[in-house]
Amino acid sequence: MRDPYSVLGVSQNASDEEVKKAYRELARKYHPDNYQNNPLADLAEEKMKEINEAYDTITKQRAGGGGYQRSSGYGGSYQQGYSASGSSSYAQIRNLINAGDLATAEQLLFEINQRDGEWYFLSGSIAYRKGWMDEAMQNYSRAVQMEPNNMEYRQALAIMQRGAGGYRPAGYGGGMDSLDCCTTMLCLNCLCGGGHC
Amino acid sequence: MFGYVRPYRPELKCKDFDLYRATYCGLCRCLRRRYGLIAPLFLNFDFTFLALVLWEAEGQAEFCRGRCHANPLVKKTMCMDSPALELAADESVILTWWKLRDSIKDDGLWGGMPARLLAGLLRRSYKKARVRRPGFDQSVKQCLEELETLEGEKCPSLDRTADTFARLLQSAAPNEGEQGRILGQLLYHLGRWIYLADARDDLAEDLTAGRYNPVAARYGPEGDEAALALTMDQSLGQMGAALQLGEFGCRKVLLENMIYLGLPLVQRAVFDGSWAQIKKQKIWRNDT
């Protein structure tokens, strides 16, 4: 296992507070919410596991081996894939999507004639994984329209509606609007040298 | 391929901007060494981005001083050649070639003259690059053929047309290992975003000329700016998520700047029409 301190990106002499802060930042970055239905979700999950283990190891060491429990709320289990519900072919399609076999999933889905909310939801999920965001939006919207009370569908749509939202490192939060005229002037001054800082 | 991908300078530290510039100059140098005098003329910001993402994570950048190709009186700091820089250089030549071929087809006998001339100049370089990266050349060719078919059919699906260009760019990353998967996802959505940005940029012109435009085909003559912006934002979101998972070493900050600040700004400029002016600027300035 890698050195837990280097996993969190802090030095061995970092204070408890610094360790916690580094852990929180990383946990925020790789939080399952940021990678829901993302084709790279498995990699984010691994990162999250590594970070959690590193933090646990450090806190245990520092507490002198006393069974320390992680106090913060980032235990966050990855909701790996979907829970099966409804008909068995939908369950099979969900499994295929989770396994990343989108072509077969799509094929099976198109063999179903009865198109209900779940059909559109799964169709949206396949599109999302492929990166076809426009079709994913349309299908999720349709699913929510047909079954407005289904939380799963509504959540999927809500994630899409936040656009480029999700994790941002510190300093990239507010976008351009956070620049006031003073910083703009300062920057212009430092640009004059043509980049020979 | 169009110069959309650039850093937002005011938010860059000097050292990161120097790294960007050294990569830009290093890619120019690499093109010159591998392909002679013509190929470096086609260098642009997008290819620099490609070089930055393809760079080996642990690889420490080695610098040298060399004469600028555009102005031999000036000496500049440049990145030394590396496998990633060579890959980016070869792929740049191939991408430029196919873009020129595309212009020749689109612009007719007289309009296509400049592109035909440039393609003639680039032919030898392209032949070399094709031998070096046959796989990439094949996939670019194939994706562009698919795109042409879809455009010929006046395809109403935004995703389907954008998918061809997205896969084209995706194939620029070596498809192996975790980092390969991450780069593939990042470049897929960059390609999708570039295709949509370019379609939005051409919208007015295409409507006047009565040409097919994927944005017009999807949203109708009225258009739906909010929906288009949202779907482009979603691709930016996916790029950010992929970036955070990858190993990019000292280039991470630069890439974050480009994805979180540069691209959204360009997107805004494309939507409000100020892009036509901005794209001519050599450096991304902050007076917009």
CSV table of N, CA and C in Angstrom, one decimal, chain B residues 2 26 52 56 83 105 111 120 130 144 170 176 191 203 220 262 271 276 278:
chain,number,residue,atom,x,y,z
B,2,PHE,N,-9.4,24.2,-34.4
B,2,PHE,CA,-9.8,25.6,-34.8
B,2,PHE,C,-9.3,26.7,-33.8
B,26,GLY,N,8.0,24.2,-28.1
B,26,GLY,CA,8.6,22.9,-28.3
B,26,GLY,C,7.9,22.1,-29.4
B,52,LEU,N,-0.1,18.7,-24.3
B,52,LEU,CA,-0.1,18.8,-22.9
B,52,LEU,C,-0.8,17.6,-22.2
B,56,GLU,N,3.6,12.3,-20.8
B,56,GLU,CA,3.7,11.3,-19.7
B,56,GLU,C,3.7,12.1,-18.4
B,83,PRO,N,8.5,11.5,-26.5
B,83,PRO,CA,7.5,10.6,-27.3
B,83,PRO,C,6.1,11.3,-27.4
B,105,LYS,N,-13.2,20.3,-50.3
B,105,LYS,CA,-14.5,19.8,-50.7
B,105,LYS,C,-15.7,20.8,-50.5
B,111,GLY,N,-13.3,28.9,-54.2
B,111,GLY,CA,-13.2,29.2,-52.8
B,111,GLY,C,-12.2,28.2,-52.2
B,120,GLY,N,-1.3,21.2,-51.0
B,120,GLY,CA,-0.1,20.8,-51.8
B,120,GLY,C,1.2,21.0,-51.1
B,130,ARG,N,1.5,9.9,-42.1
B,130,ARG,CA,0.6,8.7,-42.3
B,130,ARG,C,1.4,7.4,-42.1
B,144,LEU,N,-14.4,11.2,-40.5
B,144,LEU,CA,-14.8,12.3,-41.4
B,144,LEU,C,-15.7,11.8,-42.5
B,170,GLN,N,-10.9,11.4,-29.9
B,170,GLN,CA,-10.7,10.4,-28.9
B,170,GLN,C,-9.6,9.4,-29.4
B,176,GLU,N,-4.8,2.6,-24.0
B,176,GLU,CA,-4.3,1.5,-23.2
B,176,GLU,C,-4.2,2.0,-21.7
B,191,GLY,N,-13.8,16.8,-28.2
B,191,GLY,CA,-14.2,16.8,-29.6
B,191,GLY,C,-15.7,17.1,-29.8
B,203,LEU,N,-23.3,29.1,-37.5
B,203,LEU,CA,-24.8,29.0,-37.6
B,203,LEU,C,-25.3,30.1,-38.6
B,220,GLY,N,-34.2,23.8,-34.8
B,220,GLY,CA,-35.1,24.5,-35.7
B,220,GLY,C,-34.6,26.0,-35.9
B,262,GLY,N,-10.8,28.6,-19.6
B,262,GLY,CA,-10.7,29.0,-21.0
B,262,GLY,C,-11.9,28.6,-21.9
B,271,PHE,N,-21.2,32.3,-28.3
B,271,PHE,CA,-22.6,32.5,-28.3
B,271,PHE,C,-22.9,34.0,-28.5
B,276,ALA,N,-15.5,36.0,-33.2
B,276,ALA,CA,-14.9,36.3,-34.4
B,276,ALA,C,-13.7,37.3,-34.3
B,278,ILE,N,-12.1,37.7,-31.2
B,278,ILE,CA,-11.1,37.2,-30.2
B,278,ILE,C,-10.2,36.2,-30.8
